[in-house]
mmCIF file of C-alpha atoms and ligand atoms in Angstrom:
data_model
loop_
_atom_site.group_PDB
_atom_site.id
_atom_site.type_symbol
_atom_site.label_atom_id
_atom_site.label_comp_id
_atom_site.label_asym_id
_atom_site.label_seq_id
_atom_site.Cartn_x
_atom_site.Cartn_y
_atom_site.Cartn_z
ATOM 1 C CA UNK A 1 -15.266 -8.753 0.243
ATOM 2 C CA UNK A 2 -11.863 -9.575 -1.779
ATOM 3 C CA UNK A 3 -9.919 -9.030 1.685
ATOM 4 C CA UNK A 4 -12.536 -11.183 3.648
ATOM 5 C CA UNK A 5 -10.113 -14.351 4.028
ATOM 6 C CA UNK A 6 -7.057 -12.446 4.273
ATOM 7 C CA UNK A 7 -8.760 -10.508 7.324
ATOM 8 C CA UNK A 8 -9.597 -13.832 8.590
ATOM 9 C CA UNK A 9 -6.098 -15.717 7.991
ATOM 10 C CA UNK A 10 -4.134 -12.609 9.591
ATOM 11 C CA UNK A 11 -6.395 -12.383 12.698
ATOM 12 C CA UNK A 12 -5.642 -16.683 13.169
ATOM 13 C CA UNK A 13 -2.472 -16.003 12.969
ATOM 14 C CA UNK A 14 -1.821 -12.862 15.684
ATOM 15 C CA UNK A 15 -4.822 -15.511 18.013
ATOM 16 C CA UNK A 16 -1.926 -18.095 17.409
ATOM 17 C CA UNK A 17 0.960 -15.944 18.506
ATOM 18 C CA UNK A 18 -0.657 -14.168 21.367
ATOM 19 C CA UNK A 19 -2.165 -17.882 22.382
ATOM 20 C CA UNK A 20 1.432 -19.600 22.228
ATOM 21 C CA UNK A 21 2.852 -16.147 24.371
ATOM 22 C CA UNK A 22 0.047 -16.780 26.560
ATOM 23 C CA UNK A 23 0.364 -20.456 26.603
ATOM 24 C CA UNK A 24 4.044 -20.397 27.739
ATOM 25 C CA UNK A 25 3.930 -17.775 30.436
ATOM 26 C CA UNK A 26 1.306 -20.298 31.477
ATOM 27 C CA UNK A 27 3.086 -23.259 31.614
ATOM 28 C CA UNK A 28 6.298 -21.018 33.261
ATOM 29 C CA UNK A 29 3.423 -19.835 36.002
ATOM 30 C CA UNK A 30 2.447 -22.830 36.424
ATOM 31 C CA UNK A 31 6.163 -24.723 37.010
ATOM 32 C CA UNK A 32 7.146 -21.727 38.845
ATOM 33 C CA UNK A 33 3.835 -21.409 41.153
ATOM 34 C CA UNK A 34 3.851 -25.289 42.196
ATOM 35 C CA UNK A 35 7.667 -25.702 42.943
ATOM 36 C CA UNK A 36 6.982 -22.783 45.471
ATOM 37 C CA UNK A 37 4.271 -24.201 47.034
ATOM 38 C CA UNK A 38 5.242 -27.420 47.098
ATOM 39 C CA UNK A 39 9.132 -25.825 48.489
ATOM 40 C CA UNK A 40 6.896 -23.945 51.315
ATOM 41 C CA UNK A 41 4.814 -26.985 52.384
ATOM 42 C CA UNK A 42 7.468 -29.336 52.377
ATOM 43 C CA UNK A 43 9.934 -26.742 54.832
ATOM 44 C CA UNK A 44 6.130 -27.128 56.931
ATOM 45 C CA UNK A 45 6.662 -31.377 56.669
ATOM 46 C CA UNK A 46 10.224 -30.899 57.373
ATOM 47 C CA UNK A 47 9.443 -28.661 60.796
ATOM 48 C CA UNK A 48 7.275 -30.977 62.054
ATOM 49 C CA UNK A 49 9.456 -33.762 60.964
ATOM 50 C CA UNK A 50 11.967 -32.622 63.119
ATOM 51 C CA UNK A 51 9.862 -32.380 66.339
ATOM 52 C CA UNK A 52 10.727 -35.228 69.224
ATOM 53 C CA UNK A 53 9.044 -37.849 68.071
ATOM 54 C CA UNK A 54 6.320 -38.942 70.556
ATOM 55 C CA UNK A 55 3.527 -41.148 70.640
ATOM 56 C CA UNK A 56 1.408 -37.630 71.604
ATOM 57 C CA UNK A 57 2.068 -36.098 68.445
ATOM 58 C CA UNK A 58 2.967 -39.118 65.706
ATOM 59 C CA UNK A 59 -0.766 -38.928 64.725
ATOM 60 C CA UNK A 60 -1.247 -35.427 64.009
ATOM 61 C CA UNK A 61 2.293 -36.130 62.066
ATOM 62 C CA UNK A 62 0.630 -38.379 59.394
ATOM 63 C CA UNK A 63 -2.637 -36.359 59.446
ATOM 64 C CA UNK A 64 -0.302 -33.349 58.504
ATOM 65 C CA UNK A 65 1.653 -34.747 56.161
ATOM 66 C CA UNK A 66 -1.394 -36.372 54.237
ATOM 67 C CA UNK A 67 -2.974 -32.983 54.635
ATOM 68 C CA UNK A 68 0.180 -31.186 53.191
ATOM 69 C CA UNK A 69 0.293 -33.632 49.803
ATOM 70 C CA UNK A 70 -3.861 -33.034 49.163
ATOM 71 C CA UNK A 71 -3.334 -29.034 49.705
ATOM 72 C CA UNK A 72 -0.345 -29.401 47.224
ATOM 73 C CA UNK A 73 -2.723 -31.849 45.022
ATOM 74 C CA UNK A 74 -5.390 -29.234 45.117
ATOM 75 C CA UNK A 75 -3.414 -25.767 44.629
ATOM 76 C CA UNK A 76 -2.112 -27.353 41.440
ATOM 77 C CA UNK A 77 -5.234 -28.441 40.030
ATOM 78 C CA UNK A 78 -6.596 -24.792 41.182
ATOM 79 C CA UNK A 79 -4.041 -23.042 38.983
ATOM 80 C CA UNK A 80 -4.199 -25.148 36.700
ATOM 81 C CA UNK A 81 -7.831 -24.649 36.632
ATOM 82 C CA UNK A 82 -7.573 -20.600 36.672
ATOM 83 C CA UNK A 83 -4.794 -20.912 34.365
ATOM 84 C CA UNK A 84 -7.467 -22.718 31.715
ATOM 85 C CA UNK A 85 -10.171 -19.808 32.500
ATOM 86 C CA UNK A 86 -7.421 -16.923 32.012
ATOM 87 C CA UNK A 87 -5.847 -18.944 28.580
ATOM 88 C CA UNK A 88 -10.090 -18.820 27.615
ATOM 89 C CA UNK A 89 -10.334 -15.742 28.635
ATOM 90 C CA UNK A 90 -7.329 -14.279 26.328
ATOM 91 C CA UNK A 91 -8.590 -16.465 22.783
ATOM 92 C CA UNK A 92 -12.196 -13.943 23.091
ATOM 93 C CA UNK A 93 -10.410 -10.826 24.182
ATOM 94 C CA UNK A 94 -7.224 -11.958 21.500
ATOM 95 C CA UNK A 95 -9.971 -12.818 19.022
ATOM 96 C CA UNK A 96 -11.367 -9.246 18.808
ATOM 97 C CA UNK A 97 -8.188 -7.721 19.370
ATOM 98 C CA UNK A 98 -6.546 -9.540 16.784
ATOM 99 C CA UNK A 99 -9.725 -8.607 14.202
ATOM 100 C CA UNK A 100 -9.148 -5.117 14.593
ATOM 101 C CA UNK A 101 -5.230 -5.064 14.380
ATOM 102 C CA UNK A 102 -6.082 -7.390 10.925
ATOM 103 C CA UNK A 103 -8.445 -4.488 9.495
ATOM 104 C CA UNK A 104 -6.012 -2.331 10.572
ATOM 105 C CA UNK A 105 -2.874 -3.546 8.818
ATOM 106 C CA UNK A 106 -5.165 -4.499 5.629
ATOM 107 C CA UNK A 107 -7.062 -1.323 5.296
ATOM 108 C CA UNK A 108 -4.804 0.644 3.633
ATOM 109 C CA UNK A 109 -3.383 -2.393 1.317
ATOM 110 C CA UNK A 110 -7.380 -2.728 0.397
ATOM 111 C CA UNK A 111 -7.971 0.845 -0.282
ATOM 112 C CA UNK A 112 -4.498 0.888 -2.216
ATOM 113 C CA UNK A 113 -5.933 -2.004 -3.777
ATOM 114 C CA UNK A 114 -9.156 -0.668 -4.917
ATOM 115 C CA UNK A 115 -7.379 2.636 -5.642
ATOM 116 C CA UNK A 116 -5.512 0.941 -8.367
ATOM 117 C CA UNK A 117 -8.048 -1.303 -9.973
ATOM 118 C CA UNK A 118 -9.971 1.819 -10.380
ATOM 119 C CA UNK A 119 -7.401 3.070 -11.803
ATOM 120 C CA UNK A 120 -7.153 0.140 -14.671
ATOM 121 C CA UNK A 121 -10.829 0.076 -15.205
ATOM 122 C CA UNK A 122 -10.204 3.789 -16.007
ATOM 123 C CA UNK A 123 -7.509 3.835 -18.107
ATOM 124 C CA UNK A 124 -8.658 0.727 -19.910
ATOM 125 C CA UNK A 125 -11.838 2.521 -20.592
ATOM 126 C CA UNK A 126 -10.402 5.512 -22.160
ATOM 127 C CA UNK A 127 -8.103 3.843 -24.073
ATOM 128 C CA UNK A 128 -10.842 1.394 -25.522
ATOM 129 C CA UNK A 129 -13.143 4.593 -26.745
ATOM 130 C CA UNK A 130 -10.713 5.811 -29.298
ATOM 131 C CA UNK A 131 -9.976 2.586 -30.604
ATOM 132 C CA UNK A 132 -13.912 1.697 -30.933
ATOM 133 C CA UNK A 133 -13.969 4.724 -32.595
ATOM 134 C CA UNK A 134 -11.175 3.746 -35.223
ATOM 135 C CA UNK A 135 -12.448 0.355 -35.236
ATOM 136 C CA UNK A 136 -15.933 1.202 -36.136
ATOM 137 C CA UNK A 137 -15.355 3.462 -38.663
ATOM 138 C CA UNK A 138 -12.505 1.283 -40.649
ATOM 139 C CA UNK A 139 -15.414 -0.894 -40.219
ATOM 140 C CA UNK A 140 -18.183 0.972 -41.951
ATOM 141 C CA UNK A 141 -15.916 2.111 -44.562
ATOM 142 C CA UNK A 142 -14.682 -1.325 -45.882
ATOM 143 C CA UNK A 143 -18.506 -2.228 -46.371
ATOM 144 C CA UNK A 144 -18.456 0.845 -48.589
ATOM 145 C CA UNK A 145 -18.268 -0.939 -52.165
ATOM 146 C CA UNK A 146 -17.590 2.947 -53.381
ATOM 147 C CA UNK A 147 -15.349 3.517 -51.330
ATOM 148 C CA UNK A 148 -13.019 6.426 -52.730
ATOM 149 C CA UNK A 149 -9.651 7.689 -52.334
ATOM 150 C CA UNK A 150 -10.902 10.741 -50.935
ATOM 151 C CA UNK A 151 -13.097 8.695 -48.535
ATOM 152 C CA UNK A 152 -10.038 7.101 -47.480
ATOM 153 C CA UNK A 153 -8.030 10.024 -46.723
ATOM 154 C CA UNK A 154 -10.761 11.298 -44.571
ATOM 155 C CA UNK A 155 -10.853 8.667 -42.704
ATOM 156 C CA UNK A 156 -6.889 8.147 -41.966
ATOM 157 C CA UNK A 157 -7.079 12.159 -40.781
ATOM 158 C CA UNK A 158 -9.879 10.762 -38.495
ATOM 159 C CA UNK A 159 -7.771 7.890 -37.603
ATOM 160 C CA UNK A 160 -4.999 10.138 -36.801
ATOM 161 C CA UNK A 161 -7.121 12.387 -34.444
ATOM 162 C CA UNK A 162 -8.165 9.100 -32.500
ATOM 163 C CA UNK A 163 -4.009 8.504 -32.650
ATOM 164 C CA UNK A 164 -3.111 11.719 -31.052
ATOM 165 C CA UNK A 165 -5.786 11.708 -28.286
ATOM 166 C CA UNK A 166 -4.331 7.739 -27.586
ATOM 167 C CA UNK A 167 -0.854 8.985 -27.517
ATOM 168 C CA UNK A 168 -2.153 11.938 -25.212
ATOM 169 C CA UNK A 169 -3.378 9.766 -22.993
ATOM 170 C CA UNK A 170 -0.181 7.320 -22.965
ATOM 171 C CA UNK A 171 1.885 9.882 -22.644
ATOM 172 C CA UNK A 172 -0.227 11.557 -19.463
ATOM 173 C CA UNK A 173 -0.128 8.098 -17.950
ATOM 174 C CA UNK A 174 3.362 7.141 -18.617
ATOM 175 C CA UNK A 175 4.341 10.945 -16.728
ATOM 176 C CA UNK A 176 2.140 9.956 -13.709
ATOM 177 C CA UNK A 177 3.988 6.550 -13.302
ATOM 178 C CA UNK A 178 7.233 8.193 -13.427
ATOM 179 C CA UNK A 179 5.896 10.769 -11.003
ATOM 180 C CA UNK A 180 3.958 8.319 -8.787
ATOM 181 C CA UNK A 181 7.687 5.978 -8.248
ATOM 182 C CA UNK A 182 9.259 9.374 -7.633
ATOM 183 C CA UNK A 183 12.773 8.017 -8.785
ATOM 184 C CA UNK A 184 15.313 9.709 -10.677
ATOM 185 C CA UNK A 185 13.994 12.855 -10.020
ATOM 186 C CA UNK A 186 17.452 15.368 -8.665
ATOM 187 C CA UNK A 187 17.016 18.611 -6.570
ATOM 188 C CA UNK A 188 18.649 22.008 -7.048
ATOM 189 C CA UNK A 189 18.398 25.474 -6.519
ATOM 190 C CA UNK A 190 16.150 27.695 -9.002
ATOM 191 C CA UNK A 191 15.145 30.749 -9.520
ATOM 192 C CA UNK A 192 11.429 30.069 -9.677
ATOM 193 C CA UNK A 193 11.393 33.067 -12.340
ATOM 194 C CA UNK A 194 13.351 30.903 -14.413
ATOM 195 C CA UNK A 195 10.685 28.035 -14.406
ATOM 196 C CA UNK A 196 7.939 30.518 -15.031
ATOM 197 C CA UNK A 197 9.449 31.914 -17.539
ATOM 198 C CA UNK A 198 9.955 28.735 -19.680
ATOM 199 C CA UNK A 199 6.732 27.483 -18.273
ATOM 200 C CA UNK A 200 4.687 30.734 -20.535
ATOM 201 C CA UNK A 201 6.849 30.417 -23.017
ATOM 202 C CA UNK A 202 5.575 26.924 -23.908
ATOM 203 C CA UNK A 203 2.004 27.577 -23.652
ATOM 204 C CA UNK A 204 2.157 31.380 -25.125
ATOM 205 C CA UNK A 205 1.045 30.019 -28.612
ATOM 206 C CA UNK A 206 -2.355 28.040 -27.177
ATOM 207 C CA UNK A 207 -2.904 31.177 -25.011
ATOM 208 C CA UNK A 208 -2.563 33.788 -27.906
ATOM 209 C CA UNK A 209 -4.685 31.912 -30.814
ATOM 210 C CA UNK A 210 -7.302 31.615 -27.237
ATOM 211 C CA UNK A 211 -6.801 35.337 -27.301
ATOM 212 C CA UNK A 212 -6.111 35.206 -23.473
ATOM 213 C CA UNK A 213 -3.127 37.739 -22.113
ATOM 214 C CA UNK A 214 -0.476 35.740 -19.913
ATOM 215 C CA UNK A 215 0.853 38.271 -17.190
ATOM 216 C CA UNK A 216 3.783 37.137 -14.925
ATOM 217 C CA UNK A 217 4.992 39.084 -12.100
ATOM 218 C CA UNK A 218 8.047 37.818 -11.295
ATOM 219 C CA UNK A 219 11.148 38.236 -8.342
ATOM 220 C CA UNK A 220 14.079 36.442 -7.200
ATOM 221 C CA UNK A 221 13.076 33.510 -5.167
ATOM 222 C CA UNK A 222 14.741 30.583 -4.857
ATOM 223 C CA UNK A 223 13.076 27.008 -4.325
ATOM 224 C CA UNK A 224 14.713 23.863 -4.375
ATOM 225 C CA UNK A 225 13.778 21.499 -6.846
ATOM 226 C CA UNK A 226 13.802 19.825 -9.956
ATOM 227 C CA UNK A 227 13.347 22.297 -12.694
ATOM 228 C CA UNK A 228 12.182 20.315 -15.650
ATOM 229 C CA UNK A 229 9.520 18.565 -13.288
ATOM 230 C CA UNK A 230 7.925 22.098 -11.786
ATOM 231 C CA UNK A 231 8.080 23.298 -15.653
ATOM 232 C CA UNK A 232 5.568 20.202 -16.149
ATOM 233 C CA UNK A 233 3.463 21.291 -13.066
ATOM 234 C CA UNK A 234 3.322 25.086 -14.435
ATOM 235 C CA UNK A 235 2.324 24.170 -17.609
ATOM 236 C CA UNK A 236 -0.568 22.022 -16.792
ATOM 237 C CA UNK A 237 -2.117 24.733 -14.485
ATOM 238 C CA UNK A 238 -1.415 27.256 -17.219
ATOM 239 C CA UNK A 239 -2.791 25.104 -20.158
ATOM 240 C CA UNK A 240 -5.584 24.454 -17.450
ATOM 241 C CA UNK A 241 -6.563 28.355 -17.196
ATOM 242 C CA UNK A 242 -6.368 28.648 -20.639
ATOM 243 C CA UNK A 243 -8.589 25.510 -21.638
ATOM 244 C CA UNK A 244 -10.984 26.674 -19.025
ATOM 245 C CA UNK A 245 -11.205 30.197 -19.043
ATOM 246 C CA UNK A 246 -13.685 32.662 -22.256
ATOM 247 C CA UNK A 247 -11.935 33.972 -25.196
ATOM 248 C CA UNK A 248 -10.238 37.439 -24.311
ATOM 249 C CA UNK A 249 -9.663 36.672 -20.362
ATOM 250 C CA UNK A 250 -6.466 36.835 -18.632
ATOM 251 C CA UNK A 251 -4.178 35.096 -16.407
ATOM 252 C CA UNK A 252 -2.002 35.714 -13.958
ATOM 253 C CA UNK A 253 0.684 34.031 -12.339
ATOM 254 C CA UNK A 254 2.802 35.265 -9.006
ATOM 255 C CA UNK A 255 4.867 33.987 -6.654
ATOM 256 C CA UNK A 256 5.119 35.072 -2.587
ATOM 257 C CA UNK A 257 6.332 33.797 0.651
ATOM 258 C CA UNK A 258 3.378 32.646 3.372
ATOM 259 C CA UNK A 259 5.480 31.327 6.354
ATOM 260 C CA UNK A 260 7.211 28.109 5.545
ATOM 261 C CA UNK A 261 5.900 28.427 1.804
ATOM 262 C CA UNK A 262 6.910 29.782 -1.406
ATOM 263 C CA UNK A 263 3.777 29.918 -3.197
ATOM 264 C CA UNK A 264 3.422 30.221 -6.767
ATOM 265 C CA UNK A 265 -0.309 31.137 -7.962
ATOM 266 C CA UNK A 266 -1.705 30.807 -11.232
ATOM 267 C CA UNK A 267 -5.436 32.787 -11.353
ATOM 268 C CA UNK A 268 -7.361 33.098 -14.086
ATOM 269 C CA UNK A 269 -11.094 34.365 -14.997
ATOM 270 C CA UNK A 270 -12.254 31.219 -16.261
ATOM 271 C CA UNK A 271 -15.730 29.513 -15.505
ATOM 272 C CA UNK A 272 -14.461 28.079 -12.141
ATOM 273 C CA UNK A 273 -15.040 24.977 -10.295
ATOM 274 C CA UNK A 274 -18.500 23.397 -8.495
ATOM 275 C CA UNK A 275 -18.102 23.424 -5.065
ATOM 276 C CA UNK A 276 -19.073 19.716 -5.260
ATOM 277 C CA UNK A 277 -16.701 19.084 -7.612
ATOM 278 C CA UNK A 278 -13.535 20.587 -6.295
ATOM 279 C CA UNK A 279 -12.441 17.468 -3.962
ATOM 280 C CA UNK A 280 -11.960 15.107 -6.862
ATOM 281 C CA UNK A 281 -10.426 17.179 -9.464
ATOM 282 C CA UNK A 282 -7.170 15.915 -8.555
ATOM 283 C CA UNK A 283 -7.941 12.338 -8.849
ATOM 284 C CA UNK A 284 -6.851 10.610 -12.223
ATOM 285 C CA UNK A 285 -9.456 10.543 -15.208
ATOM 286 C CA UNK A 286 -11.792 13.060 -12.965
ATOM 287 C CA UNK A 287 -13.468 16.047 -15.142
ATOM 288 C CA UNK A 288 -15.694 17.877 -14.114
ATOM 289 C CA UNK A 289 -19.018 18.718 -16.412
ATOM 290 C CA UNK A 290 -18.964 21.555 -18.282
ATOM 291 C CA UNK A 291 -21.570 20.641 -20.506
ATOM 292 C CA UNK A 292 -23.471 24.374 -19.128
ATOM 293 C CA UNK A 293 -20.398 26.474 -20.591
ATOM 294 C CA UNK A 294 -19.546 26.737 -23.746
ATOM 295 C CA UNK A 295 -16.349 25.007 -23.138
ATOM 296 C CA UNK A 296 -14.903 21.922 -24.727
ATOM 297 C CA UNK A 297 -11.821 21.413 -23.809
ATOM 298 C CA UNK A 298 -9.618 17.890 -24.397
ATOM 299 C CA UNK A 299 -8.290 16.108 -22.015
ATOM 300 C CA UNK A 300 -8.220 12.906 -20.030
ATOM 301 C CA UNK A 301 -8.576 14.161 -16.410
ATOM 302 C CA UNK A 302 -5.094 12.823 -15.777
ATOM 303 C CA UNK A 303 -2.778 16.633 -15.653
ATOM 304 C CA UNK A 304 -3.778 17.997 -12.127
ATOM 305 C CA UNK A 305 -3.400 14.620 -11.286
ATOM 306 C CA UNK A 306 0.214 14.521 -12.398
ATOM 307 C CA UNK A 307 0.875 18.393 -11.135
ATOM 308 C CA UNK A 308 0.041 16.926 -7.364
ATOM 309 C CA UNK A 309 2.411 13.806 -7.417
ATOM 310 C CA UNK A 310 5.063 16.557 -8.740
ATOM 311 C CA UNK A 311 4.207 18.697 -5.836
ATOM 312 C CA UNK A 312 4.378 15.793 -3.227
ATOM 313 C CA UNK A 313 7.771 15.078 -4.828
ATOM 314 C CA UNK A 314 9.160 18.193 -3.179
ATOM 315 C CA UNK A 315 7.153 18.161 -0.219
ATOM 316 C CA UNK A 316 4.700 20.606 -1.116
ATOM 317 C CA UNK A 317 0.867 20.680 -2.142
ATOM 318 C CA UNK A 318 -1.393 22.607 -4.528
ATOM 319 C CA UNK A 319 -4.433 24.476 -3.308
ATOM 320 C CA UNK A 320 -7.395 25.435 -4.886
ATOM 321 C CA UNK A 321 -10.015 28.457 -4.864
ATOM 322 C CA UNK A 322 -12.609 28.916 -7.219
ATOM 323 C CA UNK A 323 -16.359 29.880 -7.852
ATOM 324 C CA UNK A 324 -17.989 29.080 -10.855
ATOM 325 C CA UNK A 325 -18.285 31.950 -12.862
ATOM 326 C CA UNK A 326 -15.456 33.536 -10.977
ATOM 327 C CA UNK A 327 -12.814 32.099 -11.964
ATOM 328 C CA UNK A 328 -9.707 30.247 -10.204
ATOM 329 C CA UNK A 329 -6.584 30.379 -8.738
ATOM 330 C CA UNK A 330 -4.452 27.143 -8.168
ATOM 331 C CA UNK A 331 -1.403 27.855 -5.277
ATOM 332 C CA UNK A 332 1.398 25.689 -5.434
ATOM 333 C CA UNK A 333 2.878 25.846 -2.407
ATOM 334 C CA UNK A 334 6.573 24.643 -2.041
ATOM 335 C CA UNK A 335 8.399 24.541 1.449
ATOM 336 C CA UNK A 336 11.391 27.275 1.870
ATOM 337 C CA UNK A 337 14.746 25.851 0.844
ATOM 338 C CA UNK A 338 16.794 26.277 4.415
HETATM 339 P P1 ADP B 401 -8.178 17.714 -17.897
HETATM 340 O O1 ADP B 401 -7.950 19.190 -17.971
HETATM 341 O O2 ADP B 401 -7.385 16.951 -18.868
HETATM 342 O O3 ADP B 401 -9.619 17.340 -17.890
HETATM 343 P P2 ADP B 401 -7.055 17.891 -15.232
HETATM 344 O O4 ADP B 401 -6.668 16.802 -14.304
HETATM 345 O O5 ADP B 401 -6.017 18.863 -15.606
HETATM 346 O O6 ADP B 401 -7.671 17.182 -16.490
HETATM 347 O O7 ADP B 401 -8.255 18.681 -14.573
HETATM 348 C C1 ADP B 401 -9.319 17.962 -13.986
HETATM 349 C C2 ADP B 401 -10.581 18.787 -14.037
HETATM 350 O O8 ADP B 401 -10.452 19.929 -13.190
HETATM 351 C C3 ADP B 401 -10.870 19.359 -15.394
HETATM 352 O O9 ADP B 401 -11.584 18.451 -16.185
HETATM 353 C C4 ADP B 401 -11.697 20.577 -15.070
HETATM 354 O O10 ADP B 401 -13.026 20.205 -14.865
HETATM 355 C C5 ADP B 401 -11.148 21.033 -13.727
HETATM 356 N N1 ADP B 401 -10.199 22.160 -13.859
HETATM 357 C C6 ADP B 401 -8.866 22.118 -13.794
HETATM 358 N N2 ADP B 401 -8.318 23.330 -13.907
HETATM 359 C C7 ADP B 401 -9.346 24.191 -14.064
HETATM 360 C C8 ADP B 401 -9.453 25.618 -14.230
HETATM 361 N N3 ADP B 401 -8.372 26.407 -14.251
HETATM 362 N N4 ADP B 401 -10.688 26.141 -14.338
HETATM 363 C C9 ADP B 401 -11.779 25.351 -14.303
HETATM 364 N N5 ADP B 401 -11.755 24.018 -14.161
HETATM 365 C C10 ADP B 401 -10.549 23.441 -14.032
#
C-alpha cells in the first residue's frame, strides 16, 4: 500500500522515457520517410519535365504534376497518421510494461522495507517488556508506605535480572548489525580444531552444571575465515544444544568434507524442532514453543539469527535436521579454501 505511489511515479517515468524514445524515432521516420518520397516523386516531375514539350502532352504535364504534390500531400498525412496509431499503440503496451518493470525494481526495496520495520516493531517490543516489568514494580513498591530495606534489595536484584536480559538483548542486536554490514571482518587460515576447541571451552561450564557431556572429534582441516567470528557461530549452536536438549544428554560436534564443503556438525539429543517450525528459526526474535517440554530456556530468538549472517560472511550456510523428540544436528557448511 506504502509503495502504491512510488509504483505509480516510477512506471510515469519509464512511459515518459520510452514515449520521448518513441517520439523521436518518430519524428526521424517521419523527416526521413517524406524527404524520400518527396526526392522519388520529384526525379518522376523532373522526367517528365524534361520530355519535348508539346501541346499533345502539356496537359497530362500539369495533371501529373498536381497529381505528384496531392500523393506527396497524402503519404505524409498517412504516416503521419500511422505514426499517431503506432506512438498510441506503444503508451498501452509501455504502460503495462513499464508497471511490471516498476514492481519489479520496487519489490525487493518493499520486502527489504517491511523486513526491517518488522524488525523494529520486534526489537522495540522486547525491549519495552523488561522495562514494563522494572517500571511496574518500582511502581508498586513506592506505593508501599512499609516499604523496607529488605523490600528494596529484592527488588534492585529483580531490577538487575530485567538489566541483564536488556543488555542480552542489546548486545545480540548490536552483534547482528555488525554481522549484517559485514565490515571489518579479516580472513585467514584456521585449523577448524582450533575454533572448536575454544568454542567448548567457553560453554563447558553451562554444559557441565546442565550435566550434558560435550564430545569433539576433531582433525586437521583448514577453512578460511575469521576465527573470532566462527567462535561466535560455534558457541551459539553449542549453547543452543545445551539450552535445548534433557539433563544428562550429550552432544557432539564433528567436522568432514562433502564436495565443495567443510562441514562442521553440532548434534545433540535434545527435544528437536516442529517440522512447521523449522523455516523460521533463523529469522530474528523467532522461538519456537516449547511450552510441551519441560524446557525454559532464555533467549531472544536473535543467536541462530546471528550464526547465519556469520555463515553468509564466508560464503557458506547452516543446515538443519531435526525431529522433535529426536534431537538435532545443525551443519555449518563452509566452502573449501582453494
Ligand atoms: P534463542 O535460543 O535465543 O531462542 P535462537 O535464534 O538461537 O534463539 O534459536 C531460535 C529458536 O530455534 C529457538 O527458540 C528454539 O526454538 C530453536 N532451536 C535452536 N536450536 C535448537 C536446538 N538445538 N534444539 C531445539 N530447538 C532449537
Amino acid at each position: 500500500m506504502r509503495f502504491k505511489s512510488a509504483y505509480l511515479k516510477l512506471t510515469i517515468f519509464y512511459v515518459a522515457i520510452l514515449m520521448l524514445v518513441s517520439i523521436v524515432f518518430s519524428v526521424a521516420i517521419y523527416e526521413i520517410s517524406s524527404q524520400e518520397l518527396s526526392r522519388g516523386l520529384g526525379r518522376q516531375g523532373a522526367m517528365l519535365r524534361d520530355l519535348p514539350s508539346s501541346e499533345f502532352i502539356s496537359q497530362p504535364r500539369m495533371d501529373f504534376e498536381r497529381t505528384r504534390m496531392e500523393q506527396i500531400q497524402e503519404s505524409n498525412n498517412n504516416l503521419k497518421i500511422n505514426l499517431v496509431y503506432f506512438n498510441l499503440a506503444i503508451l498501452v503496451a509501455s504502460s503495462g510494461i513499464s508497471y511490471f518493470l516498476a514492481r519489479r525494481t520496487l519489490k525487493p526495496i518493499e520486502e527489504m522495507f517491511d523486513l526491517q520495520n518488522r524488525f523494529t516493531a520486534d526489537a522495540s517490543h522486547e525491549l519495552r517488556t523488561p522495562l514494563t516489568a522494572m517500571k511496574t514494580e518500582i511502581e508498586v513498591n513506592l506505593r508501599d508506605k512499609k516499604f523496607n530495606l529488605s523490600e528494596a534489595r529484592k527488588l534492585l536484584q529483580s531490577n538487575l535480572e530485567e538489566v541483564d536480559k536488556l543488555e542480552l538483548l542489546s548486545n545480540g542486536l548490536l552483534t547482528l548489525t555488525q554481522y549484517q554490514n559485514g565490515q571489518g571482518i579479516e580472513f585467514e587460515n584456521i585449523l577448524l580444531k582450533d575454533v572448536i576447541e575454544e568454542a567448548q571451552a567457553k560453554v563447558e561450564g553451562l554444559a557441565q552444571s546442565e550435566r550434558i557431556e560435550i564430545k569433539a572429534k576433531t582433525n586437521d582441516l583448514k577453512v578460511k575465515g575469521n576465527k573470532q567470528s566462527l567462535v561466535k557461530l560455534l558457541i551459539i549452536l553449542l549453547d543452543n544444544a545445551i539450552k535445548y536438549s534433557p539433563k544428562g544428554t550429550g552432544i557432539t560436534v564433528f567436522s568432514e568434507i562433502s564436495g565443495n564443503y567443510i562441514n562442521i556438525k553440532v548434534k545433540d539429543q535434545g527435544i528437536g524442532i516442529k517440522a512447521s517450525d523449522l523455516p523460521y528459526i533463523f529469522n530474528p526474535f523467532y522461538r519456537a514453543d516449547h511450552s510441551r517440554s519441560k524446557i525454559s530456556a532464555v533467549g531472544y530468538g536473535l543467536g541462530l539469527s546471528i550464526a547465519k549472517k556469520i555463515a553468509e560472511s564466508h560464503n557458506g550456510k547452516i543446515e538443519t535436521e531435526s525431529k522433535p523428540g529426536h534431537g538435532s544436528t545443525f551443519t555449518l557448511k563452509l566452502p573449501k579454501s582453494s
